[in-house]
Amino acid sequence: MSSELSTGLLPAVGKIDSRLPIGIFDSGFGGLTVSRAVTDLLPHEDIIYLGDTARAPYGPRTIAEVRKFALEGLDWLMDQGVKALVVACNSASSAALRDIRERYSVPVVDVIIPAARRAAKITRNGRVGVISTTATDKSGAYFDALAASNVRLYSKPCPRFVEFVEEGITSGDEVLEVTREYLQPLKEKNVDTLILGCTHYPLLSGAISYVMGEEVALVSSSDECARSAFAILTKLEGLRDAEPDRSAEHRFFTTGDPSKFAGLGSRLVGDFVSRVEKAEL
């Protein structure tokens, strides 16, 4: 039995229409790393991506605000007609995952549980670090996800990392200086595994790996979320088959400025981001 099934994460849904797109939600640009990972594993799937950039970042907001915004964004995606929801935002997952699973009758994939599960599996000394936004850190979501394991978890909020990514800055002296400052407490705890608990953070993995050292394994919540989406849709027989002469359609929406989203998105993840449309929540 799969881990998704054994932990009760699969909803009691009828047969999925495999032709429908996958809906992916994030507060901003970080979820594009999840979209890329999903596309790498599921190249035939259509995707509708919504980034709530008008109200980002979510990290400094209250849990109540994040929950409200996340549900509004996911309601919008459901209105577009999707077969599954990917909550590609650690802040939203930590604030509202239970509400989200109860609210929708489609499979819901989050970023927290898959990453926590992977970290617990690969740690050698049982010492795991997690870096995240302030909202995710305060929620204790990763501590909850690892409560039944023998892992000793150390959490460190890194709010400036999101600012760097959303300004298109992923390297340089300032990034390294801030990274050293943030990660020193985790180095002192001798963690051998580090969860990148925000989907923006894989874009800073070069600096993070350099500071932590090659002996520390990085667990990307983006990659683990994509693997979980693959597993769940496979179990529910919801994968779209390859069709001759058909390319998957990827649609990008933002609550903010479409031209700004397209420009920064292209800088961060290349030509994966095409035309961006405005969404009104």
PDB file of C-alpha atoms in Angstrom:
ATOM      1  CA  MET A   1       0.000   0.000   0.000  1.00  0.00           C
ATOM      2  CA  SER A   2       1.343   3.440  -0.889  1.00  0.00           C
ATOM      3  CA  SER A   3       2.218   5.948   1.812  1.00  0.00           C
ATOM      4  CA  GLU A   4      -0.486   8.278   0.490  1.00  0.00           C
ATOM      5  CA  LEU A   5      -3.097   5.569   0.947  1.00  0.00           C
ATOM      6  CA  SER A   6      -1.812   4.436   4.315  1.00  0.00           C
ATOM      7  CA  THR A   7      -1.926   7.964   5.750  1.00  0.00           C
ATOM      8  CA  GLY A   8      -5.403   8.645   4.439  1.00  0.00           C
ATOM      9  CA  LEU A   9      -4.400  11.429   2.076  1.00  0.00           C
ATOM     10  CA  LEU A  10      -6.435  10.203  -0.871  1.00  0.00           C
ATOM     11  CA  PRO A  11      -9.993  11.545  -0.970  1.00  0.00           C
ATOM     12  CA  ALA A  12     -13.011   9.360  -1.614  1.00  0.00           C
ATOM     13  CA  VAL A  13     -13.608  10.547  -5.171  1.00  0.00           C
ATOM     14  CA  GLY A  14     -15.163   8.944  -8.179  1.00  0.00           C
ATOM     15  CA  LYS A  15     -13.370   8.327 -11.417  1.00  0.00           C
ATOM     16  CA  ILE A  16     -11.225  11.274 -12.426  1.00  0.00           C
ATOM     17  CA  ASP A  17     -11.559  12.803 -15.880  1.00  0.00           C
ATOM     18  CA  SER A  18      -7.931  12.442 -16.924  1.00  0.00           C
ATOM     19  CA  ARG A  19      -8.360  15.066 -19.666  1.00  0.00           C
ATOM     20  CA  LEU A  20      -8.810  17.877 -17.140  1.00  0.00           C
ATOM     21  CA  PRO A  21      -5.824  20.016 -16.129  1.00  0.00           C
ATOM     22  CA  ILE A  22      -3.951  20.017 -12.826  1.00  0.00           C
ATOM     23  CA  GLY A  23      -4.463  23.190 -10.811  1.00  0.00           C
ATOM     24  CA  ILE A  24      -1.375  24.600  -9.074  1.00  0.00           C
ATOM     25  CA  PHE A  25      -1.613  27.404  -6.511  1.00  0.00           C
ATOM     26  CA  ASP A  26       1.067  29.546  -4.929  1.00  0.00           C
ATOM     27  CA  SER A  27       1.325  32.940  -3.307  1.00  0.00           C
ATOM     28  CA  GLY A  28       3.730  34.066  -5.991  1.00  0.00           C
ATOM     29  CA  PHE A  29       6.578  32.736  -8.110  1.00  0.00           C
ATOM     30  CA  GLY A  30       7.960  29.917  -5.975  1.00  0.00           C
ATOM     31  CA  GLY A  31       5.331  27.463  -7.150  1.00  0.00           C
ATOM     32  CA  LEU A  32       6.842  27.662 -10.619  1.00  0.00           C
ATOM     33  CA  THR A  33       9.505  25.277  -9.309  1.00  0.00           C
ATOM     34  CA  VAL A  34       6.694  22.832  -8.493  1.00  0.00           C
ATOM     35  CA  SER A  35       5.155  23.344 -11.930  1.00  0.00           C
ATOM     36  CA  ARG A  36       8.467  22.577 -13.599  1.00  0.00           C
ATOM     37  CA  ALA A  37       8.897  19.445 -11.483  1.00  0.00           C
ATOM     38  CA  VAL A  38       5.330  18.292 -12.233  1.00  0.00           C
ATOM     39  CA  THR A  39       5.882  18.852 -15.944  1.00  0.00           C
ATOM     40  CA  ASP A  40       9.144  16.885 -15.880  1.00  0.00           C
ATOM     41  CA  LEU A  41       7.349  13.889 -14.351  1.00  0.00           C
ATOM     42  CA  LEU A  42       4.025  14.317 -16.159  1.00  0.00           C
ATOM     43  CA  PRO A  43       4.822  15.852 -19.562  1.00  0.00           C
ATOM     44  CA  HIS A  44       1.375  15.133 -21.047  1.00  0.00           C
ATOM     45  CA  GLU A  45      -0.586  16.954 -18.348  1.00  0.00           C
ATOM     46  CA  ASP A  46      -2.238  20.328 -18.843  1.00  0.00           C
ATOM     47  CA  ILE A  47      -1.564  22.793 -16.026  1.00  0.00           C
ATOM     48  CA  ILE A  48      -3.350  25.899 -14.763  1.00  0.00           C
ATOM     49  CA  TYR A  49      -1.124  27.912 -12.461  1.00  0.00           C
ATOM     50  CA  LEU A  50      -2.339  30.717 -10.199  1.00  0.00           C
ATOM     51  CA  GLY A  51       0.093  32.975  -8.386  1.00  0.00           C
ATOM     52  CA  ASP A  52      -1.472  35.385  -5.882  1.00  0.00           C
ATOM     53  CA  THR A  53       1.267  37.947  -6.374  1.00  0.00           C
ATOM     54  CA  ALA A  54      -1.024  40.900  -5.576  1.00  0.00           C
ATOM     55  CA  ARG A  55      -1.125  39.738  -1.942  1.00  0.00           C
ATOM     56  CA  ALA A  56       2.289  38.103  -1.680  1.00  0.00           C
ATOM     57  CA  PRO A  57       4.326  37.379   0.301  1.00  0.00           C
ATOM     58  CA  TYR A  58       2.221  35.204   2.577  1.00  0.00           C
ATOM     59  CA  GLY A  59       5.055  34.520   5.016  1.00  0.00           C
ATOM     60  CA  PRO A  60       4.633  37.613   7.237  1.00  0.00           C
ATOM     61  CA  ARG A  61       0.800  37.383   7.267  1.00  0.00           C
ATOM     62  CA  THR A  62      -1.377  35.871   9.969  1.00  0.00           C
ATOM     63  CA  ILE A  63      -2.531  32.275   9.641  1.00  0.00           C
ATOM     64  CA  ALA A  64      -6.132  33.483   9.290  1.00  0.00           C
ATOM     65  CA  GLU A  65      -5.191  35.758   6.375  1.00  0.00           C
ATOM     66  CA  VAL A  66      -3.200  33.041   4.638  1.00  0.00           C
ATOM     67  CA  ARG A  67      -6.065  30.553   5.040  1.00  0.00           C
ATOM     68  CA  LYS A  68      -8.559  33.039   3.568  1.00  0.00           C
ATOM     69  CA  PHE A  69      -6.358  33.906   0.600  1.00  0.00           C
ATOM     70  CA  ALA A  70      -5.486  30.274  -0.113  1.00  0.00           C
ATOM     71  CA  LEU A  71      -9.113  29.156  -0.152  1.00  0.00           C
ATOM     72  CA  GLU A  72     -10.043  32.032  -2.478  1.00  0.00           C
ATOM     73  CA  GLY A  73      -7.286  31.030  -4.875  1.00  0.00           C
ATOM     74  CA  LEU A  74      -8.171  27.353  -4.782  1.00  0.00           C
ATOM     75  CA  ASP A  75     -11.878  28.135  -5.260  1.00  0.00           C
ATOM     76  CA  TRP A  76     -10.885  30.031  -8.395  1.00  0.00           C
ATOM     77  CA  LEU A  77      -8.895  27.064  -9.697  1.00  0.00           C
ATOM     78  CA  MET A  78     -11.790  24.703  -9.012  1.00  0.00           C
ATOM     79  CA  ASP A  79     -14.042  27.018 -11.041  1.00  0.00           C
ATOM     80  CA  GLN A  80     -11.694  26.515 -14.003  1.00  0.00           C
ATOM     81  CA  GLY A  81     -12.355  22.772 -13.893  1.00  0.00           C
ATOM     82  CA  VAL A  82      -9.327  20.871 -12.587  1.00  0.00           C
ATOM     83  CA  LYS A  83      -8.871  17.208 -11.691  1.00  0.00           C
ATOM     84  CA  ALA A  84      -6.431  17.793  -8.833  1.00  0.00           C
ATOM     85  CA  LEU A  85      -5.122  20.657  -6.715  1.00  0.00           C
ATOM     86  CA  VAL A  86      -1.446  21.152  -5.934  1.00  0.00           C
ATOM     87  CA  VAL A  87      -0.915  23.565  -3.050  1.00  0.00           C
ATOM     88  CA  ALA A  88       2.559  24.704  -4.045  1.00  0.00           C
ATOM     89  CA  CYS A  89       2.929  27.040  -1.090  1.00  0.00           C
ATOM     90  CA  ASN A  90       4.252  25.958   2.289  1.00  0.00           C
ATOM     91  CA  SER A  91       2.593  28.890   4.059  1.00  0.00           C
ATOM     92  CA  ALA A  92      -0.801  28.007   2.578  1.00  0.00           C
ATOM     93  CA  SER A  93      -0.329  24.287   3.255  1.00  0.00           C
ATOM     94  CA  SER A  94       0.625  24.925   6.871  1.00  0.00           C
ATOM     95  CA  ALA A  95      -2.264  27.333   7.468  1.00  0.00           C
ATOM     96  CA  ALA A  96      -5.135  25.584   5.744  1.00  0.00           C
ATOM     97  CA  LEU A  97      -4.384  22.022   4.660  1.00  0.00           C
ATOM     98  CA  ARG A  98      -7.098  20.411   6.774  1.00  0.00           C
ATOM     99  CA  ASP A  99      -9.676  22.924   5.529  1.00  0.00           C
ATOM    100  CA  ILE A 100      -8.519  22.393   1.960  1.00  0.00           C
ATOM    101  CA  ARG A 101      -8.844  18.610   2.116  1.00  0.00           C
ATOM    102  CA  GLU A 102     -12.340  18.870   3.598  1.00  0.00           C
ATOM    103  CA  ARG A 103     -13.485  21.556   1.164  1.00  0.00           C
ATOM    104  CA  TYR A 104     -12.716  19.939  -2.199  1.00  0.00           C
ATOM    105  CA  SER A 105     -13.685  16.611  -3.723  1.00  0.00           C
ATOM    106  CA  VAL A 106     -10.562  16.297  -5.887  1.00  0.00           C
ATOM    107  CA  PRO A 107      -7.133  14.980  -4.865  1.00  0.00           C
ATOM    108  CA  VAL A 108      -5.106  17.591  -2.986  1.00  0.00           C
ATOM    109  CA  VAL A 109      -1.313  17.449  -3.004  1.00  0.00           C
ATOM    110  CA  ASP A 110       0.655  19.578  -0.549  1.00  0.00           C
ATOM    111  CA  VAL A 111       4.335  20.350  -0.177  1.00  0.00           C
ATOM    112  CA  ILE A 112       4.857  19.640   3.520  1.00  0.00           C
ATOM    113  CA  ILE A 113       4.066  15.963   4.086  1.00  0.00           C
ATOM    114  CA  PRO A 114       5.996  14.613   1.053  1.00  0.00           C
ATOM    115  CA  ALA A 115       9.121  16.611   1.977  1.00  0.00           C
ATOM    116  CA  ALA A 116       8.935  15.615   5.641  1.00  0.00           C
ATOM    117  CA  ARG A 117       8.505  11.972   4.697  1.00  0.00           C
ATOM    118  CA  ARG A 118      11.541  12.093   2.411  1.00  0.00           C
ATOM    119  CA  ALA A 119      13.739  13.800   5.001  1.00  0.00           C
ATOM    120  CA  ALA A 120      12.863  11.219   7.657  1.00  0.00           C
ATOM    121  CA  LYS A 121      13.773   8.458   5.233  1.00  0.00           C
ATOM    122  CA  ILE A 122      17.211   9.711   4.196  1.00  0.00           C
ATOM    123  CA  THR A 123      18.641  11.268   7.369  1.00  0.00           C
ATOM    124  CA  ARG A 124      21.599   9.322   8.731  1.00  0.00           C
ATOM    125  CA  ASN A 125      21.941  10.891  12.176  1.00  0.00           C
ATOM    126  CA  GLY A 126      18.301  11.753  12.836  1.00  0.00           C
ATOM    127  CA  ARG A 127      18.983  15.500  12.840  1.00  0.00           C
ATOM    128  CA  VAL A 128      16.947  17.363  10.239  1.00  0.00           C
ATOM    129  CA  GLY A 129      16.708  21.083   9.606  1.00  0.00           C
ATOM    130  CA  VAL A 130      13.918  22.943   7.876  1.00  0.00           C
ATOM    131  CA  ILE A 131      14.079  26.469   6.519  1.00  0.00           C
ATOM    132  CA  SER A 132      10.854  28.266   5.715  1.00  0.00           C
ATOM    133  CA  THR A 133       8.850  31.470   5.841  1.00  0.00           C
ATOM    134  CA  THR A 134       7.873  32.960   9.181  1.00  0.00           C
ATOM    135  CA  ALA A 135       4.265  31.765   8.745  1.00  0.00           C
ATOM    136  CA  THR A 136       5.299  28.166   8.113  1.00  0.00           C
ATOM    137  CA  ASP A 137       7.759  28.246  11.005  1.00  0.00           C
ATOM    138  CA  LYS A 138       5.132  29.552  13.446  1.00  0.00           C
ATOM    139  CA  SER A 139       2.568  26.989  12.317  1.00  0.00           C
ATOM    140  CA  GLY A 140       4.722  24.059  13.437  1.00  0.00           C
ATOM    141  CA  ALA A 141       3.504  22.133  10.389  1.00  0.00           C
ATOM    142  CA  TYR A 142       6.781  20.291   9.823  1.00  0.00           C
ATOM    143  CA  PHE A 143       6.980  19.340  13.501  1.00  0.00           C
ATOM    144  CA  ASP A 144       3.464  17.914  13.189  1.00  0.00           C
ATOM    145  CA  ALA A 145       4.383  16.041  10.005  1.00  0.00           C
ATOM    146  CA  LEU A 146       7.382  14.430  11.714  1.00  0.00           C
ATOM    147  CA  ALA A 147       5.789  13.892  15.130  1.00  0.00           C
ATOM    148  CA  ALA A 148       5.543  10.126  14.688  1.00  0.00           C
ATOM    149  CA  SER A 149       9.153   9.757  13.524  1.00  0.00           C
ATOM    150  CA  ASN A 150      12.393   9.521  15.468  1.00  0.00           C
ATOM    151  CA  VAL A 151      13.699  12.675  13.818  1.00  0.00           C
ATOM    152  CA  ARG A 152      14.943  15.620  15.840  1.00  0.00           C
ATOM    153  CA  LEU A 153      13.825  18.683  13.866  1.00  0.00           C
ATOM    154  CA  TYR A 154      15.357  22.150  13.941  1.00  0.00           C
ATOM    155  CA  SER A 155      13.487  25.002  12.260  1.00  0.00           C
ATOM    156  CA  LYS A 156      14.822  28.338  11.019  1.00  0.00           C
ATOM    157  CA  PRO A 157      12.697  30.987   9.287  1.00  0.00           C
ATOM    158  CA  CYS A 158      14.482  32.682   6.380  1.00  0.00           C
ATOM    159  CA  PRO A 159      12.145  35.501   5.279  1.00  0.00           C
ATOM    160  CA  ARG A 160      14.658  37.373   3.130  1.00  0.00           C
ATOM    161  CA  PHE A 161      15.074  34.379   0.829  1.00  0.00           C
ATOM    162  CA  VAL A 162      11.631  35.018  -0.661  1.00  0.00           C
ATOM    163  CA  GLU A 163      12.502  38.682  -1.148  1.00  0.00           C
ATOM    164  CA  PHE A 164      15.679  37.744  -3.020  1.00  0.00           C
ATOM    165  CA  VAL A 165      13.883  35.331  -5.356  1.00  0.00           C
ATOM    166  CA  GLU A 166      11.010  37.693  -6.083  1.00  0.00           C
ATOM    167  CA  GLU A 167      13.557  40.365  -6.990  1.00  0.00           C
ATOM    168  CA  GLY A 168      15.276  37.904  -9.339  1.00  0.00           C
ATOM    169  CA  ILE A 169      18.408  37.715  -7.162  1.00  0.00           C
ATOM    170  CA  THR A 170      19.661  34.142  -6.706  1.00  0.00           C
ATOM    171  CA  SER A 171      23.425  34.605  -6.233  1.00  0.00           C
ATOM    172  CA  GLY A 172      26.012  37.165  -5.193  1.00  0.00           C
ATOM    173  CA  ASP A 173      27.768  38.389  -2.059  1.00  0.00           C
ATOM    174  CA  GLU A 174      24.616  39.606  -0.297  1.00  0.00           C
ATOM    175  CA  VAL A 175      22.839  36.300  -0.864  1.00  0.00           C
ATOM    176  CA  LEU A 176      25.811  34.373   0.535  1.00  0.00           C
ATOM    177  CA  GLU A 177      26.118  36.677   3.551  1.00  0.00           C
ATOM    178  CA  VAL A 178      22.431  36.306   4.461  1.00  0.00           C
ATOM    179  CA  THR A 179      22.542  32.556   3.810  1.00  0.00           C
ATOM    180  CA  ARG A 180      25.489  32.112   6.189  1.00  0.00           C
ATOM    181  CA  GLU A 181      23.684  34.137   8.860  1.00  0.00           C
ATOM    182  CA  TYR A 182      20.465  32.126   8.537  1.00  0.00           C
ATOM    183  CA  LEU A 183      22.036  28.680   8.334  1.00  0.00           C
ATOM    184  CA  GLN A 184      24.743  28.918  11.010  1.00  0.00           C
ATOM    185  CA  PRO A 185      22.381  27.770  13.815  1.00  0.00           C
ATOM    186  CA  LEU A 186      21.481  24.670  11.797  1.00  0.00           C
ATOM    187  CA  LYS A 187      25.142  23.915  11.076  1.00  0.00           C
ATOM    188  CA  GLU A 188      25.785  24.114  14.817  1.00  0.00           C
ATOM    189  CA  LYS A 189      23.044  21.525  15.371  1.00  0.00           C
ATOM    190  CA  ASN A 190      24.905  19.144  13.029  1.00  0.00           C
ATOM    191  CA  VAL A 191      21.910  18.479  10.795  1.00  0.00           C
ATOM    192  CA  ASP A 192      22.682  16.104   7.945  1.00  0.00           C
ATOM    193  CA  THR A 193      19.457  16.784   6.018  1.00  0.00           C
ATOM    194  CA  LEU A 194      17.870  20.139   5.240  1.00  0.00           C
ATOM    195  CA  ILE A 195      14.293  20.593   4.027  1.00  0.00           C
ATOM    196  CA  LEU A 196      13.819  23.547   1.701  1.00  0.00           C
ATOM    197  CA  GLY A 197      10.431  24.347   3.220  1.00  0.00           C
ATOM    198  CA  CYS A 198       9.429  27.042   0.760  1.00  0.00           C
ATOM    199  CA  THR A 199       9.037  26.556  -2.973  1.00  0.00           C
ATOM    200  CA  HIS A 200      11.097  29.687  -3.608  1.00  0.00           C
ATOM    201  CA  TYR A 201      14.140  28.172  -1.937  1.00  0.00           C
ATOM    202  CA  PRO A 202      15.211  25.659  -4.631  1.00  0.00           C
ATOM    203  CA  LEU A 203      16.133  28.703  -6.701  1.00  0.00           C
ATOM    204  CA  LEU A 204      18.711  29.502  -4.007  1.00  0.00           C
ATOM    205  CA  SER A 205      19.944  25.922  -3.652  1.00  0.00           C
ATOM    206  CA  GLY A 206      23.387  26.807  -4.983  1.00  0.00           C
ATOM    207  CA  ALA A 207      24.074  29.211  -2.123  1.00  0.00           C
ATOM    208  CA  ILE A 208      22.328  26.984   0.427  1.00  0.00           C
ATOM    209  CA  SER A 209      24.322  23.886  -0.554  1.00  0.00           C
ATOM    210  CA  TYR A 210      27.569  25.871  -0.631  1.00  0.00           C
ATOM    211  CA  VAL A 211      27.034  27.138   2.914  1.00  0.00           C
ATOM    212  CA  MET A 212      25.752  23.858   4.400  1.00  0.00           C
ATOM    213  CA  GLY A 213      28.380  21.718   2.680  1.00  0.00           C
ATOM    214  CA  GLU A 214      28.150  18.758   0.321  1.00  0.00           C
ATOM    215  CA  GLU A 215      27.630  16.285   3.177  1.00  0.00           C
ATOM    216  CA  VAL A 216      24.208  17.798   3.965  1.00  0.00           C
ATOM    217  CA  ALA A 217      21.393  16.466   1.784  1.00  0.00           C
ATOM    218  CA  LEU A 218      18.870  19.025   0.547  1.00  0.00           C
ATOM    219  CA  VAL A 219      15.230  17.967   0.290  1.00  0.00           C
ATOM    220  CA  SER A 220      13.223  20.091  -2.122  1.00  0.00           C
ATOM    221  CA  SER A 221       9.572  20.399  -1.172  1.00  0.00           C
ATOM    222  CA  SER A 222       8.947  21.173  -4.864  1.00  0.00           C
ATOM    223  CA  ASP A 223      10.403  17.881  -6.132  1.00  0.00           C
ATOM    224  CA  GLU A 224       8.743  15.785  -3.429  1.00  0.00           C
ATOM    225  CA  CYS A 225       5.393  17.452  -4.104  1.00  0.00           C
ATOM    226  CA  ALA A 226       5.670  16.557  -7.798  1.00  0.00           C
ATOM    227  CA  ARG A 227       6.476  12.931  -6.967  1.00  0.00           C
ATOM    228  CA  SER A 228       3.454  12.810  -4.681  1.00  0.00           C
ATOM    229  CA  ALA A 229       1.231  14.209  -7.457  1.00  0.00           C
ATOM    230  CA  PHE A 230       2.496  11.504  -9.798  1.00  0.00           C
ATOM    231  CA  ALA A 231       1.816   8.760  -7.226  1.00  0.00           C
ATOM    232  CA  ILE A 232      -1.667   9.962  -6.307  1.00  0.00           C
ATOM    233  CA  LEU A 233      -2.862  10.437  -9.901  1.00  0.00           C
ATOM    234  CA  THR A 234      -1.410   7.055 -10.832  1.00  0.00           C
ATOM    235  CA  LYS A 235      -3.257   5.344  -7.964  1.00  0.00           C
ATOM    236  CA  LEU A 236      -6.508   7.072  -8.939  1.00  0.00           C
ATOM    237  CA  GLU A 237      -6.021   6.285 -12.643  1.00  0.00           C
ATOM    238  CA  GLY A 238      -6.120   9.982 -13.407  1.00  0.00           C
ATOM    239  CA  LEU A 239      -3.038  10.385 -15.606  1.00  0.00           C
ATOM    240  CA  ARG A 240      -3.528  11.755 -19.096  1.00  0.00           C
ATOM    241  CA  ASP A 241      -2.324   9.506 -21.902  1.00  0.00           C
ATOM    242  CA  ALA A 242       0.039  10.710 -24.583  1.00  0.00           C
ATOM    243  CA  GLU A 243      -1.762  11.827 -27.743  1.00  0.00           C
ATOM    244  CA  PRO A 244      -0.136  12.074 -31.186  1.00  0.00           C
ATOM    245  CA  ASP A 245       0.466  15.650 -32.337  1.00  0.00           C
ATOM    246  CA  ARG A 246      -0.757  17.138 -29.052  1.00  0.00           C
ATOM    247  CA  SER A 247       1.353  19.256 -26.728  1.00  0.00           C
ATOM    248  CA  ALA A 248       0.389  19.857 -23.128  1.00  0.00           C
ATOM    249  CA  GLU A 249      -1.145  23.275 -22.444  1.00  0.00           C
ATOM    250  CA  HIS A 250       0.300  25.350 -19.602  1.00  0.00           C
ATOM    251  CA  ARG A 251      -1.681  28.443 -18.602  1.00  0.00           C
ATOM    252  CA  PHE A 252      -0.363  30.960 -16.108  1.00  0.00           C
ATOM    253  CA  PHE A 253      -2.493  33.422 -14.152  1.00  0.00           C
ATOM    254  CA  THR A 254      -1.603  36.065 -11.584  1.00  0.00           C
ATOM    255  CA  THR A 255      -3.603  38.384  -9.375  1.00  0.00           C
ATOM    256  CA  GLY A 256      -0.880  40.973  -9.897  1.00  0.00           C
ATOM    257  CA  ASP A 257       0.799  42.422 -12.988  1.00  0.00           C
ATOM    258  CA  PRO A 258       0.915  39.823 -15.800  1.00  0.00           C
ATOM    259  CA  SER A 259       3.861  41.475 -17.565  1.00  0.00           C
ATOM    260  CA  LYS A 260       5.912  41.552 -14.368  1.00  0.00           C
ATOM    261  CA  PHE A 261       5.041  37.926 -13.648  1.00  0.00           C
ATOM    262  CA  ALA A 262       6.021  36.863 -17.151  1.00  0.00           C
ATOM    263  CA  GLY A 263       9.304  38.752 -16.981  1.00  0.00           C
ATOM    264  CA  LEU A 264      10.437  37.505 -13.601  1.00  0.00           C
ATOM    265  CA  GLY A 265       9.059  34.023 -14.242  1.00  0.00           C
ATOM    266  CA  SER A 266      11.131  33.765 -17.409  1.00  0.00           C
ATOM    267  CA  ARG A 267      14.249  34.917 -15.565  1.00  0.00           C
ATOM    268  CA  LEU A 268      13.741  32.327 -12.830  1.00  0.00           C
ATOM    269  CA  VAL A 269      12.643  29.248 -14.788  1.00  0.00           C
ATOM    270  CA  GLY A 270      13.419  30.100 -18.403  1.00  0.00           C
ATOM    271  CA  ASP A 271      10.986  29.727 -21.274  1.00  0.00           C
ATOM    272  CA  PHE A 272       8.705  27.463 -19.224  1.00  0.00           C
ATOM    273  CA  VAL A 273       6.581  30.540 -18.481  1.00  0.00           C
ATOM    274  CA  SER A 274       4.709  31.674 -21.565  1.00  0.00           C
ATOM    275  CA  ARG A 275       1.748  34.029 -21.814  1.00  0.00           C
ATOM    276  CA  VAL A 276       0.454  35.197 -18.425  1.00  0.00           C
ATOM    277  CA  GLU A 277      -3.158  36.246 -17.838  1.00  0.00           C
ATOM    278  CA  LYS A 278      -4.833  38.330 -15.126  1.00  0.00           C
ATOM    279  CA  ALA A 279      -7.024  36.542 -12.568  1.00  0.00           C
ATOM    280  CA  GLU A 280      -9.654  38.309 -10.486  1.00  0.00           C
ATOM    281  CA  LEU A 281     -10.451  36.625  -7.184  1.00  0.00           C
TER     282      LEU A 281
END
